[in-house]
Amino acid sequence: MSKTVILYGTESGNAELVAEDIGEELNGGSAVVISDLSDFDVAELSPEDFYIIICSTHGDGELPTSARPFHGALSAASPDLSGVKYAMFGLGDSSYETYSQGSEHIDRVLTELGAERVGEYGRHDAADGSLPNDAAVTWSHSLPLFV
Ligand SMILES: Cc1cc2nc3c(=O)[nH]c(=O)nc-3n(C[C@H](O)[C@H](O)[C@H](O)COP(=O)(O)O)c2cc1C
C-alpha cells in the first residue's frame, strides 16, 4: 500500500473528528491522507492505497450531505473497483430504526463495483451517550493495517 486514505462523510462534524483521531493514531505507521468525501475524486480510488471510510447517517437513514457527491459519482460512473480495499466505520444512533444505514449506502455501492471491505464493520451508537472517537480508535487497531 502506498498510503492510507481516511475519508469522512458528515453532517455535523463528528465523522471528521473521528477521521482526525484515527489519522493521529496511524501517524508514523504509513503515509496518511484525510479528506472529506465531498472533496475526493472517485477517479483516484486505487488498489495501491487503503481506504478507511467514516460515515454518519442523517435524515431517515440517509447519507450525510458531505457523502452524497461521492455516492452519486460512483453510481453515475460505475468504475471497476476490483482490487480496491477499504474498511468501514458507521456513525449513528440506535434510537432510529435506520441505525447506521448512511454508511451502508456507501458500503453497498463500493461492494457492487468490486471493492472489498476488510476487517470488522465498525459502528458507533450515539444512543449510549459516548463520543464516537474512542470506539473508532479502538476499532482502528483491529484493521489489517496494524497486524
Ligand atoms: C436530524 C438527525 C437525524 C439523524 N438520523 C439518523 C438515522 O436515521 N439513523 C441513525 O443511525 N442515526 C441518525 N442520526 C444520528 C447521527 O448519525 C449521529 O449523531 C452521528 O454521530 C452524527 O455524525 P456527523 O456529525 O458526522 O454527521 C441522526 C442525527 C440527527 C441530528
CSV table of N, CA and C and ligand atoms in Angstrom, one decimal:
chain,number,residue,atom,x,y,z
A,1,MET,N,0.8,-1.2,0.0
A,1,MET,CA,0.0,0.0,0.0
A,1,MET,C,0.9,1.2,0.0
A,2,SER,N,0.6,2.2,-0.8
A,2,SER,CA,1.4,3.4,-0.8
A,2,SER,C,0.9,4.4,0.2
A,3,LYS,N,-0.4,4.4,0.5
A,3,LYS,CA,-0.8,5.3,1.6
A,3,LYS,C,-2.2,4.9,2.1
A,4,THR,N,-2.5,5.4,3.3
A,4,THR,CA,-3.9,5.2,3.9
A,4,THR,C,-4.7,6.4,3.7
A,5,VAL,N,-5.8,6.3,3.1
A,5,VAL,CA,-6.7,7.5,2.8
A,5,VAL,C,-7.9,7.4,3.7
A,6,ILE,N,-8.0,8.3,4.6
A,6,ILE,CA,-9.2,8.3,5.5
A,6,ILE,C,-10.2,9.3,5.0
A,7,LEU,N,-11.4,8.8,4.6
A,7,LEU,CA,-12.4,9.6,4.0
A,7,LEU,C,-13.6,9.7,5.0
A,8,TYR,N,-14.1,10.9,5.1
A,8,TYR,CA,-15.3,11.0,6.0
A,8,TYR,C,-16.5,11.7,5.4
A,9,GLY,N,-17.6,11.2,5.8
A,9,GLY,CA,-18.9,11.8,5.3
A,9,GLY,C,-19.7,12.2,6.5
A,10,THR,N,-20.0,13.5,6.6
A,10,THR,CA,-20.5,14.1,7.8
A,10,THR,C,-21.6,15.1,7.6
A,11,GLU,N,-22.4,15.3,8.6
A,11,GLU,CA,-23.4,16.4,8.6
A,11,GLU,C,-23.1,17.4,9.6
A,12,SER,N,-22.7,17.0,10.7
A,12,SER,CA,-22.4,17.9,11.8
A,12,SER,C,-21.0,17.8,12.5
A,13,GLY,N,-20.1,17.1,11.8
A,13,GLY,CA,-18.7,17.2,12.2
A,13,GLY,C,-18.2,16.0,12.9
A,14,ASN,N,-19.0,15.1,13.5
A,14,ASN,CA,-18.5,14.0,14.3
A,14,ASN,C,-17.5,13.1,13.5
A,15,ALA,N,-18.0,12.8,12.3
A,15,ALA,CA,-17.1,11.9,11.5
A,15,ALA,C,-15.8,12.5,11.1
A,16,GLU,N,-15.8,13.8,11.0
A,16,GLU,CA,-14.5,14.5,10.7
A,16,GLU,C,-13.5,14.3,11.9
A,17,LEU,N,-14.1,14.5,13.1
A,17,LEU,CA,-13.2,14.4,14.3
A,17,LEU,C,-12.7,13.0,14.5
A,18,VAL,N,-13.6,12.0,14.1
A,18,VAL,CA,-13.1,10.6,14.2
A,18,VAL,C,-12.0,10.4,13.2
A,19,ALA,N,-12.2,10.9,12.0
A,19,ALA,CA,-11.1,10.7,10.9
A,19,ALA,C,-9.8,11.3,11.4
A,20,GLU,N,-9.9,12.5,12.1
A,20,GLU,CA,-8.6,13.1,12.5
A,20,GLU,C,-8.0,12.3,13.6
A,21,ASP,N,-8.8,11.7,14.5
A,21,ASP,CA,-8.2,10.9,15.6
A,21,ASP,C,-7.6,9.6,15.1
A,22,ILE,N,-8.3,9.0,14.1
A,22,ILE,CA,-7.7,7.8,13.6
A,22,ILE,C,-6.4,8.1,12.8
A,23,GLY,N,-6.4,9.3,12.1
A,23,GLY,CA,-5.2,9.7,11.4
A,23,GLY,C,-4.0,9.9,12.3
A,24,GLU,N,-4.3,10.5,13.5
A,24,GLU,CA,-3.2,10.7,14.5
A,24,GLU,C,-2.7,9.3,15.0
A,25,GLU,N,-3.6,8.4,15.2
A,25,GLU,CA,-3.3,7.1,15.7
A,25,GLU,C,-2.4,6.4,14.7
A,26,LEU,N,-2.6,6.6,13.4
A,26,LEU,CA,-1.8,5.9,12.3
A,26,LEU,C,-0.5,6.7,12.1
A,27,ASN,N,-0.4,7.9,12.6
A,27,ASN,CA,0.7,8.7,12.3
A,27,ASN,C,2.0,8.0,12.5
A,28,GLY,N,2.9,7.9,11.5
A,28,GLY,CA,4.2,7.3,11.6
A,28,GLY,C,4.1,5.8,11.1
A,29,GLY,N,2.9,5.2,11.1
A,29,GLY,CA,2.8,3.9,10.6
A,29,GLY,C,2.8,3.8,9.0
A,30,SER,N,2.2,4.8,8.4
A,30,SER,CA,2.1,4.8,7.0
A,30,SER,C,1.8,6.2,6.6
A,31,ALA,N,1.9,6.6,5.3
A,31,ALA,CA,1.5,7.9,4.9
A,31,ALA,C,0.0,8.0,5.0
A,32,VAL,N,-0.5,9.0,5.6
A,32,VAL,CA,-2.0,9.2,5.8
A,32,VAL,C,-2.5,10.5,5.1
A,33,VAL,N,-3.6,10.3,4.4
A,33,VAL,CA,-4.3,11.5,3.8
A,33,VAL,C,-5.7,11.5,4.4
A,34,ILE,N,-6.2,12.6,4.8
A,34,ILE,CA,-7.6,12.7,5.3
A,34,ILE,C,-8.3,13.7,4.4
A,35,SER,N,-9.5,13.2,4.0
A,35,SER,CA,-10.3,14.1,3.1
A,35,SER,C,-11.8,13.9,3.4
A,36,ASP,N,-12.5,15.0,3.3
A,36,ASP,CA,-14.0,15.0,3.2
A,36,ASP,C,-14.4,14.2,1.9
A,37,LEU,N,-15.4,13.3,2.0
A,37,LEU,CA,-15.8,12.6,0.8
A,37,LEU,C,-16.2,13.6,-0.3
A,38,SER,N,-16.7,14.8,0.1
A,38,SER,CA,-17.2,15.7,-0.9
A,38,SER,C,-16.0,16.3,-1.7
A,39,ASP,N,-14.8,16.2,-1.1
A,39,ASP,CA,-13.6,16.8,-1.8
A,39,ASP,C,-12.8,15.7,-2.6
A,40,PHE,N,-13.3,14.4,-2.5
A,40,PHE,CA,-12.5,13.3,-3.1
A,40,PHE,C,-13.0,12.9,-4.4
A,41,ASP,N,-12.1,12.8,-5.4
A,41,ASP,CA,-12.5,12.4,-6.7
A,41,ASP,C,-12.5,10.9,-6.8
A,42,VAL,N,-13.6,10.3,-7.2
A,42,VAL,CA,-13.7,8.8,-7.2
A,42,VAL,C,-12.7,8.2,-8.2
A,43,ALA,N,-12.3,9.0,-9.2
A,43,ALA,CA,-11.3,8.5,-10.2
A,43,ALA,C,-9.9,8.2,-9.5
A,44,GLU,N,-9.8,8.7,-8.3
A,44,GLU,CA,-8.5,8.5,-7.6
A,44,GLU,C,-8.5,7.1,-6.8
A,45,LEU,N,-9.6,6.5,-6.7
A,45,LEU,CA,-9.7,5.2,-5.9
A,45,LEU,C,-8.7,4.2,-6.6
A,46,SER,N,-7.8,3.6,-5.8
A,46,SER,CA,-6.8,2.8,-6.4
A,46,SER,C,-6.4,1.6,-5.6
A,47,PRO,N,-6.1,0.5,-6.2
A,47,PRO,CA,-5.7,-0.7,-5.4
A,47,PRO,C,-4.4,-0.5,-4.7
A,48,GLU,N,-3.7,0.6,-5.0
A,48,GLU,CA,-2.4,0.8,-4.4
A,48,GLU,C,-2.6,1.4,-3.0
A,49,ASP,N,-3.7,2.0,-2.7
A,49,ASP,CA,-4.0,2.6,-1.4
A,49,ASP,C,-5.0,1.8,-0.6
A,50,PHE,N,-5.0,2.1,0.7
A,50,PHE,CA,-6.0,1.5,1.6
A,50,PHE,C,-6.9,2.6,2.1
A,51,TYR,N,-8.2,2.4,2.1
A,51,TYR,CA,-9.2,3.4,2.4
A,51,TYR,C,-9.9,3.1,3.8
A,52,ILE,N,-10.0,4.1,4.6
A,52,ILE,CA,-10.8,3.9,5.8
A,52,ILE,C,-11.9,5.0,5.7
A,53,ILE,N,-13.2,4.5,5.7
A,53,ILE,CA,-14.3,5.4,5.4
A,53,ILE,C,-15.1,5.5,6.7
A,54,ILE,N,-15.3,6.7,7.1
A,54,ILE,CA,-16.1,7.0,8.3
A,54,ILE,C,-17.3,7.8,7.9
A,55,CYS,N,-18.5,7.3,8.1
A,55,CYS,CA,-19.7,7.9,7.5
A,55,CYS,C,-20.9,7.9,8.5
A,56,SER,N,-21.5,9.0,8.7
A,56,SER,CA,-22.6,9.1,9.6
A,56,SER,C,-23.9,8.8,8.9
A,57,THR,N,-25.0,8.9,9.6
A,57,THR,CA,-26.4,8.7,9.0
A,57,THR,C,-27.2,9.9,9.3
A,58,HIS,N,-28.0,10.4,8.4
A,58,HIS,CA,-28.9,11.6,8.7
A,58,HIS,C,-30.2,11.4,8.0
A,59,GLY,N,-31.1,12.4,8.3
A,59,GLY,CA,-32.4,12.3,7.7
A,59,GLY,C,-33.1,11.0,8.3
A,60,ASP,N,-33.6,10.2,7.4
A,60,ASP,CA,-34.2,8.9,7.9
A,60,ASP,C,-33.4,7.8,7.2
A,61,GLY,N,-32.2,7.6,7.8
A,61,GLY,CA,-31.3,6.5,7.3
A,61,GLY,C,-30.6,6.9,6.0
A,62,GLU,N,-30.5,8.2,5.8
A,62,GLU,CA,-29.9,8.7,4.6
A,62,GLU,C,-28.4,9.1,4.8
A,63,LEU,N,-27.7,9.3,3.6
A,63,LEU,CA,-26.4,9.8,3.7
A,63,LEU,C,-26.3,11.2,4.2
A,64,PRO,N,-25.2,11.5,5.0
A,64,PRO,CA,-25.0,12.9,5.4
A,64,PRO,C,-24.6,13.7,4.1
A,65,THR,N,-24.8,15.0,4.2
A,65,THR,CA,-24.6,15.8,3.0
A,65,THR,C,-23.3,15.7,2.3
A,66,SER,N,-22.2,15.6,3.1
A,66,SER,CA,-20.9,15.6,2.5
A,66,SER,C,-20.6,14.2,1.8
A,67,ALA,N,-21.4,13.2,2.1
A,67,ALA,CA,-21.1,11.9,1.4
A,67,ALA,C,-21.9,11.8,0.1
A,68,ARG,N,-22.8,12.7,-0.1
A,68,ARG,CA,-23.7,12.5,-1.3
A,68,ARG,C,-23.0,12.6,-2.7
A,69,PRO,N,-22.1,13.6,-2.8
A,69,PRO,CA,-21.4,13.7,-4.2
A,69,PRO,C,-20.6,12.4,-4.5
A,70,PHE,N,-19.9,11.8,-3.5
A,70,PHE,CA,-19.1,10.6,-3.7
A,70,PHE,C,-20.0,9.5,-4.1
A,71,HIS,N,-21.1,9.3,-3.4
A,71,HIS,CA,-22.1,8.2,-3.7
A,71,HIS,C,-22.7,8.4,-5.1
A,72,GLY,N,-23.0,9.6,-5.4
A,72,GLY,CA,-23.6,10.0,-6.7
A,72,GLY,C,-22.6,9.7,-7.8
A,73,ALA,N,-21.4,10.1,-7.6
A,73,ALA,CA,-20.3,9.9,-8.7
A,73,ALA,C,-20.1,8.5,-8.9
A,74,LEU,N,-20.0,7.7,-7.8
A,74,LEU,CA,-19.8,6.2,-8.0
A,74,LEU,C,-21.0,5.6,-8.8
A,75,SER,N,-22.2,6.0,-8.4
A,75,SER,CA,-23.4,5.4,-9.1
A,75,SER,C,-23.4,5.8,-10.5
A,76,ALA,N,-23.0,7.0,-10.8
A,76,ALA,CA,-23.1,7.5,-12.2
A,76,ALA,C,-22.0,6.9,-13.1
A,77,ALA,N,-20.7,6.9,-12.5
A,77,ALA,CA,-19.6,6.5,-13.4
A,77,ALA,C,-19.4,4.9,-13.4
A,78,SER,N,-19.9,4.2,-12.3
A,78,SER,CA,-19.7,2.8,-12.2
A,78,SER,C,-18.3,2.3,-12.5
A,79,PRO,N,-17.2,2.9,-11.9
A,79,PRO,CA,-15.9,2.4,-12.2
A,79,PRO,C,-15.7,1.0,-11.7
A,80,ASP,N,-14.7,0.3,-12.3
A,80,ASP,CA,-14.4,-1.0,-11.9
A,80,ASP,C,-13.4,-0.9,-10.7
A,81,LEU,N,-13.9,-1.2,-9.5
A,81,LEU,CA,-13.1,-1.0,-8.3
A,81,LEU,C,-12.4,-2.3,-7.8
A,82,SER,N,-12.2,-3.3,-8.7
A,82,SER,CA,-11.6,-4.6,-8.4
A,82,SER,C,-10.2,-4.2,-7.8
A,83,GLY,N,-9.9,-4.9,-6.7
A,83,GLY,CA,-8.6,-4.7,-6.0
A,83,GLY,C,-8.5,-3.6,-5.0
A,84,VAL,N,-9.6,-2.7,-5.0
A,84,VAL,CA,-9.6,-1.7,-4.0
A,84,VAL,C,-10.1,-2.2,-2.7
A,85,LYS,N,-9.3,-1.9,-1.6
A,85,LYS,CA,-9.7,-2.4,-0.3
A,85,LYS,C,-10.0,-1.3,0.6
A,86,TYR,N,-11.0,-1.5,1.4
A,86,TYR,CA,-11.5,-0.4,2.4
A,86,TYR,C,-12.0,-1.0,3.6
A,87,ALA,N,-12.0,-0.2,4.7
A,87,ALA,CA,-12.6,-0.5,5.9
A,87,ALA,C,-13.7,0.5,6.2
A,88,MET,N,-14.8,0.1,6.9
A,88,MET,CA,-15.9,1.0,7.1
A,88,MET,C,-16.3,1.2,8.5
A,89,PHE,N,-16.5,2.4,8.9
A,89,PHE,CA,-17.0,2.7,10.3
A,89,PHE,C,-18.2,3.6,10.2
A,90,GLY,N,-19.3,3.2,10.7
A,90,GLY,CA,-20.6,3.9,10.6
A,90,GLY,C,-20.9,4.6,11.9
A,91,LEU,N,-21.4,5.9,11.8
A,91,LEU,CA,-21.8,6.6,13.0
A,91,LEU,C,-23.4,6.7,12.9
A,92,GLY,N,-24.0,6.4,14.0
A,92,GLY,CA,-25.5,6.5,14.0
A,92,GLY,C,-26.0,6.5,15.4
A,93,ASP,N,-27.3,6.3,15.5
A,93,ASP,CA,-28.0,6.3,16.8
A,93,ASP,C,-29.1,5.3,16.7
A,94,SER,N,-29.0,4.3,17.6
A,94,SER,CA,-29.9,3.1,17.5
A,94,SER,C,-31.3,3.4,18.0
A,95,SER,N,-31.5,4.7,18.4
A,95,SER,CA,-32.9,5.0,18.7
A,95,SER,C,-33.7,5.3,17.3
A,96,TYR,N,-33.0,5.3,16.2
A,96,TYR,CA,-33.6,5.4,14.9
A,96,TYR,C,-33.7,4.0,14.4
A,97,GLU,N,-34.8,3.7,13.7
A,97,GLU,CA,-34.9,2.3,13.1
A,97,GLU,C,-33.9,2.1,12.0
A,98,THR,N,-33.4,3.3,11.5
A,98,THR,CA,-32.5,3.2,10.3
A,98,THR,C,-31.0,3.3,10.8
A,99,TYR,N,-30.7,2.7,11.9
A,99,TYR,CA,-29.4,2.8,12.6
A,99,TYR,C,-28.3,2.5,11.6
A,100,SER,N,-27.4,3.5,11.5
A,100,SER,CA,-26.1,3.4,10.8
A,100,SER,C,-26.3,3.1,9.3
A,101,GLN,N,-27.4,3.4,8.7
A,101,GLN,CA,-27.6,3.0,7.3
A,101,GLN,C,-26.9,3.9,6.3
A,102,GLY,N,-26.6,5.1,6.8
A,102,GLY,CA,-25.9,6.0,5.8
A,102,GLY,C,-24.6,5.4,5.4
A,103,SER,N,-23.8,4.8,6.3
A,103,SER,CA,-22.6,4.2,5.9
A,103,SER,C,-22.9,3.0,5.0
A,104,GLU,N,-24.0,2.3,5.3
A,104,GLU,CA,-24.3,1.1,4.5
A,104,GLU,C,-24.6,1.5,3.0
A,105,HIS,N,-25.1,2.7,2.7
A,105,HIS,CA,-25.3,3.1,1.3
A,105,HIS,C,-23.9,3.1,0.6
A,106,ILE,N,-22.9,3.7,1.3
A,106,ILE,CA,-21.6,3.7,0.7
A,106,ILE,C,-21.0,2.3,0.6
A,107,ASP,N,-21.1,1.5,1.6
A,107,ASP,CA,-20.6,0.2,1.6
A,107,ASP,C,-21.2,-0.6,0.5
A,108,ARG,N,-22.5,-0.5,0.2
A,108,ARG,CA,-23.1,-1.2,-0.8
A,108,ARG,C,-22.6,-0.9,-2.2
A,109,VAL,N,-22.5,0.4,-2.5
A,109,VAL,CA,-22.1,0.8,-3.8
A,109,VAL,C,-20.6,0.4,-4.1
A,110,LEU,N,-19.8,0.5,-3.0
A,110,LEU,CA,-18.4,0.1,-3.2
A,110,LEU,C,-18.3,-1.4,-3.5
A,111,THR,N,-19.0,-2.2,-2.8
A,111,THR,CA,-19.0,-3.7,-3.0
A,111,THR,C,-19.6,-4.0,-4.3
A,112,GLU,N,-20.6,-3.4,-4.7
A,112,GLU,CA,-21.2,-3.6,-6.1
A,112,GLU,C,-20.2,-3.4,-7.2
A,113,LEU,N,-19.4,-2.4,-7.0
A,113,LEU,CA,-18.4,-2.0,-8.0
A,113,LEU,C,-17.1,-2.8,-7.9
A,114,GLY,N,-17.1,-3.8,-7.0
A,114,GLY,CA,-15.9,-4.7,-7.0
A,114,GLY,C,-14.9,-4.5,-5.9
A,115,ALA,N,-15.1,-3.4,-5.1
A,115,ALA,CA,-14.1,-3.2,-4.0
A,115,ALA,C,-14.4,-4.2,-2.9
A,116,GLU,N,-13.4,-4.4,-2.0
A,116,GLU,CA,-13.5,-5.4,-1.0
A,116,GLU,C,-13.4,-4.7,0.4
A,117,ARG,N,-14.4,-5.0,1.2
A,117,ARG,CA,-14.3,-4.4,2.6
A,117,ARG,C,-13.5,-5.4,3.4
A,118,VAL,N,-12.5,-4.9,4.2
A,118,VAL,CA,-11.7,-5.8,5.0
A,118,VAL,C,-11.9,-5.4,6.5
A,119,GLY,N,-11.7,-6.3,7.4
A,119,GLY,CA,-11.8,-6.1,8.8
A,119,GLY,C,-13.3,-6.1,9.2
A,120,GLU,N,-13.5,-5.8,10.5
A,120,GLU,CA,-14.8,-5.7,11.0
A,120,GLU,C,-15.5,-4.4,10.6
A,121,TYR,N,-16.8,-4.5,10.4
A,121,TYR,CA,-17.6,-3.3,10.1
A,121,TYR,C,-17.7,-2.6,11.4
A,122,GLY,N,-17.1,-1.4,11.6
A,122,GLY,CA,-17.1,-0.7,12.9
A,122,GLY,C,-18.4,0.2,12.9
A,123,ARG,N,-18.9,0.3,14.2
A,123,ARG,CA,-20.1,1.2,14.3
A,123,ARG,C,-20.0,1.9,15.7
A,124,HIS,N,-20.5,3.2,15.7
A,124,HIS,CA,-20.7,3.8,16.9
A,124,HIS,C,-22.2,4.2,17.1
A,125,ASP,N,-22.7,4.0,18.3
A,125,ASP,CA,-24.1,4.2,18.6
A,125,ASP,C,-24.1,5.4,19.6
A,126,ALA,N,-24.6,6.5,19.1
A,126,ALA,CA,-24.7,7.7,19.9
A,126,ALA,C,-25.8,7.6,21.0
A,127,ALA,N,-26.6,6.6,20.9
A,127,ALA,CA,-27.7,6.4,21.9
A,127,ALA,C,-27.1,6.1,23.3
A,128,ASP,N,-25.9,5.6,23.4
A,128,ASP,CA,-25.3,5.3,24.7
A,128,ASP,C,-24.6,6.5,25.3
A,129,GLY,N,-24.7,7.6,24.6
A,129,GLY,CA,-24.1,8.8,25.2
A,129,GLY,C,-22.6,9.0,25.1
A,130,SER,N,-22.0,8.0,24.5
A,130,SER,CA,-20.5,8.1,24.4
A,130,SER,C,-20.1,8.9,23.1
A,131,LEU,N,-18.9,9.4,23.1
A,131,LEU,CA,-18.4,10.0,21.9
A,131,LEU,C,-17.8,8.9,21.0
A,132,PRO,N,-18.0,9.2,19.7
A,132,PRO,CA,-17.5,8.1,18.7
A,132,PRO,C,-16.0,7.9,18.7
A,133,ASN,N,-15.2,8.9,19.1
A,133,ASN,CA,-13.8,8.8,18.9
A,133,ASN,C,-13.1,7.6,19.5
A,134,ASP,N,-13.4,7.4,20.8
A,134,ASP,CA,-12.7,6.3,21.5
A,134,ASP,C,-13.1,4.9,20.8
A,135,ALA,N,-14.3,4.7,20.5
A,135,ALA,CA,-14.8,3.5,19.9
A,135,ALA,C,-14.1,3.3,18.5
A,136,ALA,N,-13.9,4.4,17.8
A,136,ALA,CA,-13.4,4.3,16.5
A,136,ALA,C,-11.9,4.1,16.5
A,137,VAL,N,-11.2,4.7,17.5
A,137,VAL,CA,-9.7,4.5,17.6
A,137,VAL,C,-9.5,3.0,18.0
A,138,THR,N,-10.3,2.5,18.9
A,138,THR,CA,-10.1,1.1,19.3
A,138,THR,C,-10.4,0.2,18.1
A,139,TRP,N,-11.4,0.5,17.4
A,139,TRP,CA,-11.8,-0.3,16.2
A,139,TRP,C,-10.6,-0.3,15.2
A,140,SER,N,-10.0,0.9,15.1
A,140,SER,CA,-8.9,1.0,14.1
A,140,SER,C,-7.7,0.1,14.4
A,141,HIS,N,-7.6,-0.3,15.6
A,141,HIS,CA,-6.5,-1.2,16.0
A,141,HIS,C,-6.7,-2.6,15.4
A,142,SER,N,-8.0,-2.9,15.1
A,142,SER,CA,-8.3,-4.3,14.6
A,142,SER,C,-8.1,-4.4,13.1
A,143,LEU,N,-7.8,-3.2,12.5
A,143,LEU,CA,-7.7,-3.3,11.0
A,143,LEU,C,-6.4,-4.0,10.6
A,144,PRO,N,-6.5,-4.6,9.4
A,144,PRO,CA,-5.3,-5.4,8.9
A,144,PRO,C,-4.0,-4.5,8.8
A,145,LEU,N,-4.2,-3.2,8.7
A,145,LEU,CA,-3.1,-2.3,8.7
A,145,LEU,C,-2.2,-2.4,9.9
A,146,PHE,N,-2.8,-2.8,11.0
A,146,PHE,CA,-2.0,-2.9,12.3
A,146,PHE,C,-1.3,-4.2,12.5
A,147,VAL,N,-1.7,-5.2,11.7
A,147,VAL,CA,-1.2,-6.6,12.1
A,147,VAL,C,0.1,-6.8,11.3
B,1,LIG,C1,-31.5,15.2,12.4
B,1,LIG,C2,-30.7,13.9,12.6
B,1,LIG,C3,-31.1,12.7,12.0
B,1,LIG,C4,-30.5,11.5,12.3
B,1,LIG,N1,-30.9,10.4,11.6
B,1,LIG,C5,-30.3,9.2,12.0
B,1,LIG,C6,-30.7,8.0,11.4
B,1,LIG,O1,-31.7,7.9,10.6
B,1,LIG,N2,-30.1,6.8,11.7
B,1,LIG,C7,-29.0,6.8,12.6
B,1,LIG,O2,-28.5,5.7,12.9
B,1,LIG,N3,-28.6,8.0,13.2
B,1,LIG,C8,-29.2,9.1,12.9
B,1,LIG,N4,-28.7,10.3,13.4
B,1,LIG,C9,-27.6,10.2,14.4
B,1,LIG,C10,-26.2,10.7,13.7
B,1,LIG,O3,-25.8,9.7,12.7
B,1,LIG,C11,-25.2,10.7,14.8
B,1,LIG,O4,-25.5,11.8,15.7
B,1,LIG,C12,-23.8,11.0,14.3
B,1,LIG,O5,-22.8,10.9,15.3
B,1,LIG,C13,-23.7,12.3,13.5
B,1,LIG,O6,-22.4,12.3,12.9
B,1,LIG,P1,-21.9,13.6,12.0
B,1,LIG,O7,-21.8,14.7,12.9
B,1,LIG,O8,-20.6,13.1,11.4
B,1,LIG,O9,-22.9,13.8,10.9
B,1,LIG,C14,-29.4,11.5,13.2
B,1,LIG,C15,-29.0,12.7,13.8
B,1,LIG,C16,-29.7,13.9,13.6
B,1,LIG,C17,-29.2,15.1,14.3
